[in-house]
JSON list of C-alpha atoms in Angstrom, two decimals:
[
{"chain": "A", "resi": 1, "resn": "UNK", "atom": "CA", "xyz": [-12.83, -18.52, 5.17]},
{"chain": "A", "resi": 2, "resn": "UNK", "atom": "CA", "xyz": [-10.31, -16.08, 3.49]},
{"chain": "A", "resi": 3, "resn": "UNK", "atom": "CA", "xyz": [-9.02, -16.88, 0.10]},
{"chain": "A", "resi": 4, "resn": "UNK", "atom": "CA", "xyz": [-7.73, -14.87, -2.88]},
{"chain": "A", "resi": 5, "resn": "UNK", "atom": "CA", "xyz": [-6.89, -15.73, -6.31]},
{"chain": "A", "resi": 6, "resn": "UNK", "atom": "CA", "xyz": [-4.26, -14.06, -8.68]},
{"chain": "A", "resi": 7, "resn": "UNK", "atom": "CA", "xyz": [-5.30, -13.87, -12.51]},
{"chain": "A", "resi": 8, "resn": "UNK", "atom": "CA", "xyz": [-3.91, -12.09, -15.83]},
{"chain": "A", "resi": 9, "resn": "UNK", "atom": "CA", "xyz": [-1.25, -13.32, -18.41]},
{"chain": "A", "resi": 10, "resn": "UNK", "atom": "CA", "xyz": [1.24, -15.53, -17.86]},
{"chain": "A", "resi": 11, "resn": "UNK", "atom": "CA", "xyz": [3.41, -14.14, -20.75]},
{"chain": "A", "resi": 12, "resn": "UNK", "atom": "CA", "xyz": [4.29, -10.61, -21.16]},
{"chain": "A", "resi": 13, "resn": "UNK", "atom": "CA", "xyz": [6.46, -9.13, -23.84]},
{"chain": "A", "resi": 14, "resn": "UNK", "atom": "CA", "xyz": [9.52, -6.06, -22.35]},
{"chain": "A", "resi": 15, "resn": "UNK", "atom": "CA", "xyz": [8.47, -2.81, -21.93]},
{"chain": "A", "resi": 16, "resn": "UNK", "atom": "CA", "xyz": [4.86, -4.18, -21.90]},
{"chain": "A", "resi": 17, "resn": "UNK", "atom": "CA", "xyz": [2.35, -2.89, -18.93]},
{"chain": "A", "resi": 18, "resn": "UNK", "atom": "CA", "xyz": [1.18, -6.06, -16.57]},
{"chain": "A", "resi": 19, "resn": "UNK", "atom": "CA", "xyz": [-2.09, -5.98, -15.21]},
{"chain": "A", "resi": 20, "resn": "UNK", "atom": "CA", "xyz": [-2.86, -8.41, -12.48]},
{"chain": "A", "resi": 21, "resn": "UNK", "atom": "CA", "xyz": [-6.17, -9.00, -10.53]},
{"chain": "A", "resi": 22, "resn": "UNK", "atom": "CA", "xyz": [-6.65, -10.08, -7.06]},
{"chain": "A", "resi": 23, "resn": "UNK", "atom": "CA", "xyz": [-10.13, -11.49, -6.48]},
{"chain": "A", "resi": 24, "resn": "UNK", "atom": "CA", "xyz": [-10.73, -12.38, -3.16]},
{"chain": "A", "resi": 25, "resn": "UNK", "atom": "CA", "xyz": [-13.71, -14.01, -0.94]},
{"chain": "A", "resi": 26, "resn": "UNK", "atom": "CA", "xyz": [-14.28, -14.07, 3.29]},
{"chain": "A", "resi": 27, "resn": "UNK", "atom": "CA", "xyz": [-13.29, -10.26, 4.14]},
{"chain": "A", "resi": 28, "resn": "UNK", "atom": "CA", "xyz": [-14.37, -7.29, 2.51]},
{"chain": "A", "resi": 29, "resn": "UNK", "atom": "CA", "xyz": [-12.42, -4.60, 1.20]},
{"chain": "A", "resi": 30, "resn": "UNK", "atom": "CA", "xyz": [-14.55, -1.80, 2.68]},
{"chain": "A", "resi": 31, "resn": "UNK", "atom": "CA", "xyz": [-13.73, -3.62, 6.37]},
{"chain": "A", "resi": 32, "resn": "UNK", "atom": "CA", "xyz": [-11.67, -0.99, 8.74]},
{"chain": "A", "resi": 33, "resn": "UNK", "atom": "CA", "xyz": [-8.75, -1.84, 8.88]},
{"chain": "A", "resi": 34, "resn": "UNK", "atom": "CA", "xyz": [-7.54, -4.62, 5.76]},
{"chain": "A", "resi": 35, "resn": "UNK", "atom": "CA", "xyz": [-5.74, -4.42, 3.43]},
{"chain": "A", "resi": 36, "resn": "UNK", "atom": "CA", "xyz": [-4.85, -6.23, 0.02]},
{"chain": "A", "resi": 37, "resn": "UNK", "atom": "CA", "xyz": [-0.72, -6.78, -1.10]},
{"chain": "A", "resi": 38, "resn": "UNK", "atom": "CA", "xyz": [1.27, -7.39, -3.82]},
{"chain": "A", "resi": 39, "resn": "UNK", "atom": "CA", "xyz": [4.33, -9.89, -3.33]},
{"chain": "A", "resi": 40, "resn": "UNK", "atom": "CA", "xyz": [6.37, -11.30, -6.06]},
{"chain": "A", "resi": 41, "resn": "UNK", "atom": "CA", "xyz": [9.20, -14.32, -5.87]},
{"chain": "A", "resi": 42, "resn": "UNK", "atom": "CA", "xyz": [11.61, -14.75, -9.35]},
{"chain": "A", "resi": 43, "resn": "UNK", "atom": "CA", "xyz": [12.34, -18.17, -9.44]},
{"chain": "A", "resi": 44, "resn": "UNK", "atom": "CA", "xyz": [14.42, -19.43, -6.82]},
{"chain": "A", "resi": 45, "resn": "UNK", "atom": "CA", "xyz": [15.11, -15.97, -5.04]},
{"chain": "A", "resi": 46, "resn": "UNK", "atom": "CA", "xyz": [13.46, -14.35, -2.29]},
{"chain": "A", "resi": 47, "resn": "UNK", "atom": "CA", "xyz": [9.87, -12.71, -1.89]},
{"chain": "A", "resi": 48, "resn": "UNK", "atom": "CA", "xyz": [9.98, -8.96, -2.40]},
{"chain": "A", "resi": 49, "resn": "UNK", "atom": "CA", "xyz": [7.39, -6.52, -1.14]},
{"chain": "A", "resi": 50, "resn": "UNK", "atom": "CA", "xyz": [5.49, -4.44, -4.48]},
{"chain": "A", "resi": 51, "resn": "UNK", "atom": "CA", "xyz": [2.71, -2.57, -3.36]},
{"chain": "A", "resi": 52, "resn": "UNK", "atom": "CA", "xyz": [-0.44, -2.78, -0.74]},
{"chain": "A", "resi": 53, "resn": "UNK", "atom": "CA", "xyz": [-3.61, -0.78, -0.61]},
{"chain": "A", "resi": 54, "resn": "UNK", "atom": "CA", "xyz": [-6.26, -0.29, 2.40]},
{"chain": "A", "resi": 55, "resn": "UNK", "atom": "CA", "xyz": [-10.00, -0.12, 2.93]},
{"chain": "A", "resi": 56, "resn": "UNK", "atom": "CA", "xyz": [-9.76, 3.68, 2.86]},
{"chain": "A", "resi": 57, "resn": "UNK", "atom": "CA", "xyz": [-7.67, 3.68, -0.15]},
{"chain": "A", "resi": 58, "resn": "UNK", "atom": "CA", "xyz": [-4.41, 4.54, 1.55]},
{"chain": "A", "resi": 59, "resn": "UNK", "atom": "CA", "xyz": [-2.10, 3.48, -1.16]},
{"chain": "A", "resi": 60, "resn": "UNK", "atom": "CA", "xyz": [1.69, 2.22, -0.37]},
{"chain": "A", "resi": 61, "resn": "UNK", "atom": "CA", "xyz": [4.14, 0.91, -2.89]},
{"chain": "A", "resi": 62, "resn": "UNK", "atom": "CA", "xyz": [8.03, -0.30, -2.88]},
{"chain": "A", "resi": 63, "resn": "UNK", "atom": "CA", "xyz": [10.09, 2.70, -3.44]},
{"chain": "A", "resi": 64, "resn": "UNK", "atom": "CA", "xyz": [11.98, 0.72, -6.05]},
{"chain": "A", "resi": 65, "resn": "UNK", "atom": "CA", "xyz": [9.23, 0.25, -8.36]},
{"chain": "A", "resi": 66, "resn": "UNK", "atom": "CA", "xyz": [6.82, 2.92, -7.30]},
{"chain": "A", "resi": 67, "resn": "UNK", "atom": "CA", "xyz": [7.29, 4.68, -10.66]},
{"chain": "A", "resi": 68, "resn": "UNK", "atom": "CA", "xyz": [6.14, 1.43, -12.45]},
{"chain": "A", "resi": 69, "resn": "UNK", "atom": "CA", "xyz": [3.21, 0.55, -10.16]},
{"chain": "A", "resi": 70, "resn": "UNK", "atom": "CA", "xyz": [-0.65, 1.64, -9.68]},
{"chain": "A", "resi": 71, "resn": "UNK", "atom": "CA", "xyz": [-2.55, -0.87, -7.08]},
{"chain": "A", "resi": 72, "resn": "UNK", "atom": "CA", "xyz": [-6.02, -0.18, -7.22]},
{"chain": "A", "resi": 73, "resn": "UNK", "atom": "CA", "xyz": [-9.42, -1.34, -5.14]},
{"chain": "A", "resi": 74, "resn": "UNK", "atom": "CA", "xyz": [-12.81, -2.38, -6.71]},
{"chain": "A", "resi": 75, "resn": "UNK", "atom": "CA", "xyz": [-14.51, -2.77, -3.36]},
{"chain": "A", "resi": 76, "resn": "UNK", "atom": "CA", "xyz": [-18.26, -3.89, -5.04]},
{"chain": "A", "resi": 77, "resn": "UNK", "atom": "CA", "xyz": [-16.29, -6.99, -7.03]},
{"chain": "A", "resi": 78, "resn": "UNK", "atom": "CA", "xyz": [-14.07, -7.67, -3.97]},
{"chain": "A", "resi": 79, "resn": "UNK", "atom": "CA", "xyz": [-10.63, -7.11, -6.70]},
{"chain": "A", "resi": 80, "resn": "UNK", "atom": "CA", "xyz": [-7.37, -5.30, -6.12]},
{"chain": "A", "resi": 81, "resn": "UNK", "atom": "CA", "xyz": [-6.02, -4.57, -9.60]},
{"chain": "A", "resi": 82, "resn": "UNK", "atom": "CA", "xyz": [-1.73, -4.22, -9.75]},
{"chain": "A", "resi": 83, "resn": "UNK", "atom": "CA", "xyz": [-0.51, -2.89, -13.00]},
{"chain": "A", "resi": 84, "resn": "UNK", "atom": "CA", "xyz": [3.16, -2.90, -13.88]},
{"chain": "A", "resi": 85, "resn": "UNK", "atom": "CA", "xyz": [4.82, -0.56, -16.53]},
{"chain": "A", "resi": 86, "resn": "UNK", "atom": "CA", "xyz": [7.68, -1.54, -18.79]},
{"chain": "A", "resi": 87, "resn": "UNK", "atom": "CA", "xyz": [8.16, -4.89, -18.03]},
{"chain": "A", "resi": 88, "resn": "UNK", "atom": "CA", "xyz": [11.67, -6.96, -17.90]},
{"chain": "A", "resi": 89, "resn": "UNK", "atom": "CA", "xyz": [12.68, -9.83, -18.07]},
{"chain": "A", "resi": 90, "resn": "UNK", "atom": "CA", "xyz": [13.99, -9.59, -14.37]},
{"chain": "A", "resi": 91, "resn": "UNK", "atom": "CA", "xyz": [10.54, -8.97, -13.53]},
{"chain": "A", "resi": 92, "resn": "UNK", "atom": "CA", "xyz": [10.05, -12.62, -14.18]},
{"chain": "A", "resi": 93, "resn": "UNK", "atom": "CA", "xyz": [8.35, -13.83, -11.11]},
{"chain": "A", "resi": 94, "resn": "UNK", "atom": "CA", "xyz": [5.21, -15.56, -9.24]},
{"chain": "A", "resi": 95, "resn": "UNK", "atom": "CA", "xyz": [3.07, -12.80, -8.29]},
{"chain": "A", "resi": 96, "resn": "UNK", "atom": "CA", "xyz": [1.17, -13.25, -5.31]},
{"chain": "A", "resi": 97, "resn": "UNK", "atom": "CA", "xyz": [-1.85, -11.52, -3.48]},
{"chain": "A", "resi": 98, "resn": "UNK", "atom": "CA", "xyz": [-2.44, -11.30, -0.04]},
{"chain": "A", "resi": 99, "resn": "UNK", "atom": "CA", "xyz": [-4.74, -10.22, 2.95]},
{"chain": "A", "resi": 100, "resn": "UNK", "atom": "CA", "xyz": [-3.31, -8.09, 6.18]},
{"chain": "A", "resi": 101, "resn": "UNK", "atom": "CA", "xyz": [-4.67, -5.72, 8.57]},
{"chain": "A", "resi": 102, "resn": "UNK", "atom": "CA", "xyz": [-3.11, -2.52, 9.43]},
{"chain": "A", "resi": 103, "resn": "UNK", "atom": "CA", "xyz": [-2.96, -3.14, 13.23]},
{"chain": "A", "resi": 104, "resn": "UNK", "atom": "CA", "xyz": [-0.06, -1.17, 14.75]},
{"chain": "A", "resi": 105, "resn": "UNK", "atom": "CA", "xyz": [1.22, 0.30, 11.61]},
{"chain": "A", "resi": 106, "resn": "UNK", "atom": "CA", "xyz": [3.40, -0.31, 10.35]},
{"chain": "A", "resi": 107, "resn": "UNK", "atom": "CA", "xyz": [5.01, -2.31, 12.36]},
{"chain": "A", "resi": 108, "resn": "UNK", "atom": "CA", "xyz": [2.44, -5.17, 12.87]},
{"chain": "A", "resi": 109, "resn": "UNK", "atom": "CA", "xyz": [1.75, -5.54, 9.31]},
{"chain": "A", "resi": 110, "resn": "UNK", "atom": "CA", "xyz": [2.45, -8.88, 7.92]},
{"chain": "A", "resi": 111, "resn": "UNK", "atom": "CA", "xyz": [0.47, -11.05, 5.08]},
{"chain": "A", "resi": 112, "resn": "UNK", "atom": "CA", "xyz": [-2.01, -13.58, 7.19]},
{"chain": "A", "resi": 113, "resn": "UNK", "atom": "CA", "xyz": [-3.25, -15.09, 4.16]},
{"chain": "A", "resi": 114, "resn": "UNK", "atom": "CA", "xyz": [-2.13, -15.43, 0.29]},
{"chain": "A", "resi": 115, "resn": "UNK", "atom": "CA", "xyz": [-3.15, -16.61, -2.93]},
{"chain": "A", "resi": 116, "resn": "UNK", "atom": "CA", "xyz": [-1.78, -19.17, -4.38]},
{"chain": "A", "resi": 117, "resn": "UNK", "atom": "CA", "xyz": [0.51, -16.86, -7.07]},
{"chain": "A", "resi": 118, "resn": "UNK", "atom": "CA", "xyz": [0.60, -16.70, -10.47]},
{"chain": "A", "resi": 119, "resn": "UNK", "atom": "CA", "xyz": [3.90, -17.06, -12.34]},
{"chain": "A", "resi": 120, "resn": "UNK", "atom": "CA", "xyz": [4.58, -13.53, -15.01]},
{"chain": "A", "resi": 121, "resn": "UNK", "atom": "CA", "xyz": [7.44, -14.89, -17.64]},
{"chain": "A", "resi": 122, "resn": "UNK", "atom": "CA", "xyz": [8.71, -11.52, -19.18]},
{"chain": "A", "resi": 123, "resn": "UNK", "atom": "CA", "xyz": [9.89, -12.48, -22.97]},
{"chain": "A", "resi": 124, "resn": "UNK", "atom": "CA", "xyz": [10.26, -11.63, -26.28]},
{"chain": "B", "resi": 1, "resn": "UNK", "atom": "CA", "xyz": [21.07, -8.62, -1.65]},
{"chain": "B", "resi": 2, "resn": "UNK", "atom": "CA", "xyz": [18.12, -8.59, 0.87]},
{"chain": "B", "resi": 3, "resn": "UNK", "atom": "CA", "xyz": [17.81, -5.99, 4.34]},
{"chain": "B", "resi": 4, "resn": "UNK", "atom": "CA", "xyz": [17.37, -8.99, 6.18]},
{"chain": "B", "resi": 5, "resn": "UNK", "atom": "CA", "xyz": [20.54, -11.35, 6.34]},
{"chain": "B", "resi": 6, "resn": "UNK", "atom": "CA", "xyz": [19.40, -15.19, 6.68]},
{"chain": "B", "resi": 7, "resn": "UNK", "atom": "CA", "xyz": [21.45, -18.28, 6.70]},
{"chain": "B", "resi": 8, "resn": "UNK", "atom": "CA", "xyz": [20.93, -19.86, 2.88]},
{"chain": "B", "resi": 9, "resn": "UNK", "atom": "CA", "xyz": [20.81, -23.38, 4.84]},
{"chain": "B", "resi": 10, "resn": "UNK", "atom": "CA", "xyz": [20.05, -25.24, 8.06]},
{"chain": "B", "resi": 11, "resn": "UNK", "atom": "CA", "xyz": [19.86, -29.12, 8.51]},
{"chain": "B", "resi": 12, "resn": "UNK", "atom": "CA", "xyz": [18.89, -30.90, 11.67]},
{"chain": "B", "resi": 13, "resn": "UNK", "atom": "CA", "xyz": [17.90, -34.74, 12.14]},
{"chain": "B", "resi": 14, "resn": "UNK", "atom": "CA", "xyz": [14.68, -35.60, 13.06]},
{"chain": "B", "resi": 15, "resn": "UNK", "atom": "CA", "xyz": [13.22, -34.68, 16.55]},
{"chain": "B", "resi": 16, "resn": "UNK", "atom": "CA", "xyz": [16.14, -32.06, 16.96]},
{"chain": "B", "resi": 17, "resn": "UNK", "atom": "CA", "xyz": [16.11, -28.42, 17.61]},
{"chain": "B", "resi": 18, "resn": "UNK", "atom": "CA", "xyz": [16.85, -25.47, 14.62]},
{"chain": "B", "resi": 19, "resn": "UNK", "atom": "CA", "xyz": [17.02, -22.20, 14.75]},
{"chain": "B", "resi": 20, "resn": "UNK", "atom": "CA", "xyz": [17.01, -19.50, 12.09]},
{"chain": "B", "resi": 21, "resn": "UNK", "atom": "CA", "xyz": [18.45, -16.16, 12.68]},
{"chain": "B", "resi": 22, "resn": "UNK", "atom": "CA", "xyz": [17.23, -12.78, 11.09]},
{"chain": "B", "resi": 23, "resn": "UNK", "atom": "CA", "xyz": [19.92, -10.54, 10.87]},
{"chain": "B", "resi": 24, "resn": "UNK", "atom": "CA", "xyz": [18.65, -6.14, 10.58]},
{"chain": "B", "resi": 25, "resn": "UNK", "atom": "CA", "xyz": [19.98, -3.34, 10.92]},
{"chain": "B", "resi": 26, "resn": "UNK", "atom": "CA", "xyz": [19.38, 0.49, 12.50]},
{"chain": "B", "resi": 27, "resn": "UNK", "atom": "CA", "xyz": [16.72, 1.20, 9.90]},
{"chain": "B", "resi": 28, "resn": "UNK", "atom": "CA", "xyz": [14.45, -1.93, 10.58]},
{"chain": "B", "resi": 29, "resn": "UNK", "atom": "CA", "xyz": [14.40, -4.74, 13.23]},
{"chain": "B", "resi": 30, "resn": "UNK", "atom": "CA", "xyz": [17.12, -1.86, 15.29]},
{"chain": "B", "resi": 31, "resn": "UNK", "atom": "CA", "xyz": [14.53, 0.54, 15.31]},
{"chain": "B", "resi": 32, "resn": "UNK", "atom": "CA", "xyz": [11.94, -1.77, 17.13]},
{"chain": "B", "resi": 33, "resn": "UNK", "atom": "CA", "xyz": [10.25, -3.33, 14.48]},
{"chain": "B", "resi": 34, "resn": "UNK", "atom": "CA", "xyz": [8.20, -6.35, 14.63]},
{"chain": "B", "resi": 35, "resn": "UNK", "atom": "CA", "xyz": [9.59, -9.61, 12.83]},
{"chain": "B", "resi": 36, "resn": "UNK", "atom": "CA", "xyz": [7.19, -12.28, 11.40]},
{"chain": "B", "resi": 37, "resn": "UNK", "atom": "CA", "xyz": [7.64, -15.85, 9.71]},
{"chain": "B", "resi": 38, "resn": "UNK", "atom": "CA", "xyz": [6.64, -17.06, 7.07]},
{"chain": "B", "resi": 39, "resn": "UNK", "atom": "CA", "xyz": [7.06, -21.68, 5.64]},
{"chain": "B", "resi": 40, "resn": "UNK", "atom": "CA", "xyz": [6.86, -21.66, 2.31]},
{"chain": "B", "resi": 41, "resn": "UNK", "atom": "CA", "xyz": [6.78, -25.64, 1.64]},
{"chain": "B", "resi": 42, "resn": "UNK", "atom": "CA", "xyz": [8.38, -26.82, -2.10]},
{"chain": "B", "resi": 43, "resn": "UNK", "atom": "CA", "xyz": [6.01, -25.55, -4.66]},
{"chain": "B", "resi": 44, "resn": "UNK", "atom": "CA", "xyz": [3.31, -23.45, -2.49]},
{"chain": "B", "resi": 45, "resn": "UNK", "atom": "CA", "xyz": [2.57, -19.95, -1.37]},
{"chain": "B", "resi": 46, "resn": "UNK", "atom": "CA", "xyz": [4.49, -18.89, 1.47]},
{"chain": "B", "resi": 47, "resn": "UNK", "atom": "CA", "xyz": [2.07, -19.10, 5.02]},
{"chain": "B", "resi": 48, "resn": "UNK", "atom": "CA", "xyz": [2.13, -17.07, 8.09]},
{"chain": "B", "resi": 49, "resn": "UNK", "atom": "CA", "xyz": [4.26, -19.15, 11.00]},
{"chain": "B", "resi": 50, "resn": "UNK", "atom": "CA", "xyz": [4.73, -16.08, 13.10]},
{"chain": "B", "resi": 51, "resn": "UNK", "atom": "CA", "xyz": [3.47, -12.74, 13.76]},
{"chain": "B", "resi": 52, "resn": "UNK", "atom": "CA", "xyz": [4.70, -10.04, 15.76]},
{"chain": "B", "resi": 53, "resn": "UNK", "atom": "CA", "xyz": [7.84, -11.43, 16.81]},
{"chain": "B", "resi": 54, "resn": "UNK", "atom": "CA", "xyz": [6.61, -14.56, 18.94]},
{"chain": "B", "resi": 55, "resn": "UNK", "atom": "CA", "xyz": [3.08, -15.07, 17.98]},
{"chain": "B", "resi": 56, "resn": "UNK", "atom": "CA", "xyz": [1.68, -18.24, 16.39]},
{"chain": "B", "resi": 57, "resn": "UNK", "atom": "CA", "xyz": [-1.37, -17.93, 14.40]},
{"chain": "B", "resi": 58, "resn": "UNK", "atom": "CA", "xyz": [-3.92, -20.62, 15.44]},
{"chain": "B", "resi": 59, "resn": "UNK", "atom": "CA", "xyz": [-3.52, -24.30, 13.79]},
{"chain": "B", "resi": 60, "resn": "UNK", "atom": "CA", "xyz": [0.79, -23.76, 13.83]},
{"chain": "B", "resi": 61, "resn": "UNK", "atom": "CA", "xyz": [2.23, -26.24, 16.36]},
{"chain": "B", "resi": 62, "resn": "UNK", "atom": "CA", "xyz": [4.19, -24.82, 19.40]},
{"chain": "B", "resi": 63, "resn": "UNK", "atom": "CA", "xyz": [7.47, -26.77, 18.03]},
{"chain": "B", "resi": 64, "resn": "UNK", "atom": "CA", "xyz": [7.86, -23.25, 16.05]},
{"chain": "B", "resi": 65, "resn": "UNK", "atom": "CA", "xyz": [8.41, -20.31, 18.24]},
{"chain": "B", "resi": 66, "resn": "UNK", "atom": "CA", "xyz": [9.50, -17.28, 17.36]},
{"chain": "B", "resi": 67, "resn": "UNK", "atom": "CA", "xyz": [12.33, -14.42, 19.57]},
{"chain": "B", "resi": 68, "resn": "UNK", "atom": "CA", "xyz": [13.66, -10.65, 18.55]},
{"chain": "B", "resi": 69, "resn": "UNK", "atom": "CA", "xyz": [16.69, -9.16, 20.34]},
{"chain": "B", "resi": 70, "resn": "UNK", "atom": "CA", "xyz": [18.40, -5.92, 19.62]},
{"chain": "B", "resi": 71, "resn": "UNK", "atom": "CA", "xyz": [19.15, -6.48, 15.75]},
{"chain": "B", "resi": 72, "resn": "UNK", "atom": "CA", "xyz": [18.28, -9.61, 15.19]},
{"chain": "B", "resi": 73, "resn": "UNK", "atom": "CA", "xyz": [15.35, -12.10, 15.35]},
{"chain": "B", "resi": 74, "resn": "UNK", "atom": "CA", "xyz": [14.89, -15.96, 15.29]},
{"chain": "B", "resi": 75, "resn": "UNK", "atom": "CA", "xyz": [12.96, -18.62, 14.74]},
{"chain": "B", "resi": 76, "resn": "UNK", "atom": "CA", "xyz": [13.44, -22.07, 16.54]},
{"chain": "B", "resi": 77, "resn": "UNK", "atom": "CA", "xyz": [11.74, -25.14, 15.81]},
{"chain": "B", "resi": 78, "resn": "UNK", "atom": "CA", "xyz": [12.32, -28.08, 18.17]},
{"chain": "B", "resi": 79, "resn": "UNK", "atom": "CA", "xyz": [11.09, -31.85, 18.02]},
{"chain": "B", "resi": 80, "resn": "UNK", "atom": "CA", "xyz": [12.15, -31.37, 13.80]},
{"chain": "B", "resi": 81, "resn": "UNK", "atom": "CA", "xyz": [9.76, -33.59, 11.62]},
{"chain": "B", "resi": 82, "resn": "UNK", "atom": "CA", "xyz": [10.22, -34.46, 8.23]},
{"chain": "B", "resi": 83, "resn": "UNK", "atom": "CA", "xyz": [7.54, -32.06, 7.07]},
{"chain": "B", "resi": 84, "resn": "UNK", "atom": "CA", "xyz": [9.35, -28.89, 8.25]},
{"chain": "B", "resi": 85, "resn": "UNK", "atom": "CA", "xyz": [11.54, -29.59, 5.32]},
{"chain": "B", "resi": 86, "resn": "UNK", "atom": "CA", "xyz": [10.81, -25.77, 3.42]},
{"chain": "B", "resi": 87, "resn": "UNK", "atom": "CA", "xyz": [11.89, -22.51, 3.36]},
{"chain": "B", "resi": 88, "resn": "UNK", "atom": "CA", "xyz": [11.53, -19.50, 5.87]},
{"chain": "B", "resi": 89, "resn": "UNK", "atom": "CA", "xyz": [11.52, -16.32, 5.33]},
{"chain": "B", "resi": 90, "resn": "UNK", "atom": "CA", "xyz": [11.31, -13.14, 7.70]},
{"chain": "B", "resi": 91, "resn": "UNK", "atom": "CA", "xyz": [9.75, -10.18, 7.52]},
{"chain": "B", "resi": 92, "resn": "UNK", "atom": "CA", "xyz": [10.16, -6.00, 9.16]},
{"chain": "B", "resi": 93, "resn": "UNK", "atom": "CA", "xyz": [9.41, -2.81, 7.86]},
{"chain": "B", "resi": 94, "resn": "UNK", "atom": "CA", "xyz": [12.27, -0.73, 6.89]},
{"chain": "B", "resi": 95, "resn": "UNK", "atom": "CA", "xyz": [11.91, 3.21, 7.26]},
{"chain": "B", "resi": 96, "resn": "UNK", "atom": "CA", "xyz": [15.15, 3.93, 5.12]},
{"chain": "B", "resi": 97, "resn": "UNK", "atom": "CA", "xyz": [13.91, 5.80, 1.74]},
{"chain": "B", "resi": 98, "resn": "UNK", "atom": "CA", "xyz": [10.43, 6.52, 2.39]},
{"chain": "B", "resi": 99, "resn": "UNK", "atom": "CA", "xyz": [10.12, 2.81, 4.13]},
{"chain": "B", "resi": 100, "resn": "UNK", "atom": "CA", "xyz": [9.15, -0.16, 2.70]},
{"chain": "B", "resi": 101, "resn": "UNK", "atom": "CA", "xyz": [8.16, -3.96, 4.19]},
{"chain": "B", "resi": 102, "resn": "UNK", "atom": "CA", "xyz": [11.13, -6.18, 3.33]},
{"chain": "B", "resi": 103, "resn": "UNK", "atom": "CA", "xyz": [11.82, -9.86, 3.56]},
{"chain": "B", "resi": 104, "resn": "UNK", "atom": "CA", "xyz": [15.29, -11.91, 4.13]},
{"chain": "B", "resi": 105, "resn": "UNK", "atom": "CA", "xyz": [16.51, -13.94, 1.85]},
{"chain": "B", "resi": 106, "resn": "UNK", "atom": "CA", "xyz": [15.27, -17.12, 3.02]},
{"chain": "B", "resi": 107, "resn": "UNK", "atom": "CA", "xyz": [16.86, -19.95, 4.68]},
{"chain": "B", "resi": 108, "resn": "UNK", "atom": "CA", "xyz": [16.36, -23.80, 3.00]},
{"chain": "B", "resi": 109, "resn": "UNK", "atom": "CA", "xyz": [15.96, -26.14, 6.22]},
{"chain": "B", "resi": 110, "resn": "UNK", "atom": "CA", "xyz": [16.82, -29.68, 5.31]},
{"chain": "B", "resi": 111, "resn": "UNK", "atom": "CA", "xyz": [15.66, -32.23, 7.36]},
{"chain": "B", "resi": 112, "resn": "UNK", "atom": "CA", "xyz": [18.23, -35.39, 7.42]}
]
């Protein structure tokens, strides 16, 4: 079965760069067609869309960030890496990775299975 | 403020019907885009309800069922059970800026 698990600090001081890794198990990153996203959820608000990369490296990210983020594949250790520049404390969040397939794109994407997030406090 | 307008809140008593509406625009669910669901239950990771706009993945009941009309999409659960109780959040891709997936705010269904 499919399952991924977020790791990397819980803490981060601002301005600090994040680094977060996916590792994952049941699907293989070198599969046509998946794919590996970033989603994050600040307490109590809504999930928002960071960044998603595919088994032929095809990178996308949230134009609202995409200056801050690099999402990156290690297909042989079955990891997605997400780093984050300059960190804020609105950047507080749970951080979550998840599996999807392109399908129709990209209209038919959507996350079929996620970790189980890992929560990023952003302070001094 | 999210691209996708949700009710906050919906309560229904048990064994009743809810829906959930999904409100786009032009640049997303207008253009044709697909809407999926997601139940993220108090304290877990959000899980895939529906996919492509009326599509249940295998292992969700048929109580949850999924529609998309011009704008707007919804999701409708009948036959409500106490373990509905969550929040539910939709999904589209957007193609304003250089496009983007984007969620709805989410909508807090209480079961009474």
């Amino acid at each position: 079965q499919i399952t991924l698990k977020e790791s990397g600090p819980t803490l981060v001081k601002p301005t600090q760069t994040l680094t977060l890794t996916c590792t994952f198990s049941g699907f293989s990153l070198s599969t046509t067609g998946v794919g590996v996203g970033w989603i994050r959820q600040p307490p109590g608000k809504a999930l928002e869309w960071l960044a998603l990369i595919y088994w032929d490296g095809d990178k996308r990210y949230s134009p609202s960030l995409k200056s801050r983020l690099t999402i990156a594949k290690d297909t042989s250790k079955n990891q997605v890496v997400l780093t984050m520049t300059n960190m804020d404390p609105v950047d507080t969040a749970t951080y979550y990775c998840t599996h999807t397939t392109r399908g129709q794109w990209p209209t038919e994407t959507h996350f079929d299975y996620w970790g189980q997030g890992t929560l990023v406090t952003v302070s001094s | 403020q999210s691209v996708l307008t949700q009710p906050p809140s919906v309560s229904g008593a048990p064994g009743q019907r809810v829906t959930i509406s999904c409100t786009g625009s032009s640049s997303n669910i207008g253009t044709g885009y697909d809407v999926h669901w997601y139940q993220q239950l108090p304290g877990k990771a959000p899980k895939l309800l529906i996919h492509v706009n009326s599509n249940r993945p295998s292992g969700v009941p048929d109580r949850f069922s999924g529609s998309k009309s011009g704008t707007s999409a919804s999701l409708a659960i009948t036959g409500l059970q106490a373990e509905d109780e969550a929040d539910y959040y939709c999904q589209s891709y957007d193609n304003s800026l250089s496009g983007s997936w984007v969620f709805g705010g989410g909508t807090k269904l209480t079961v009474l």
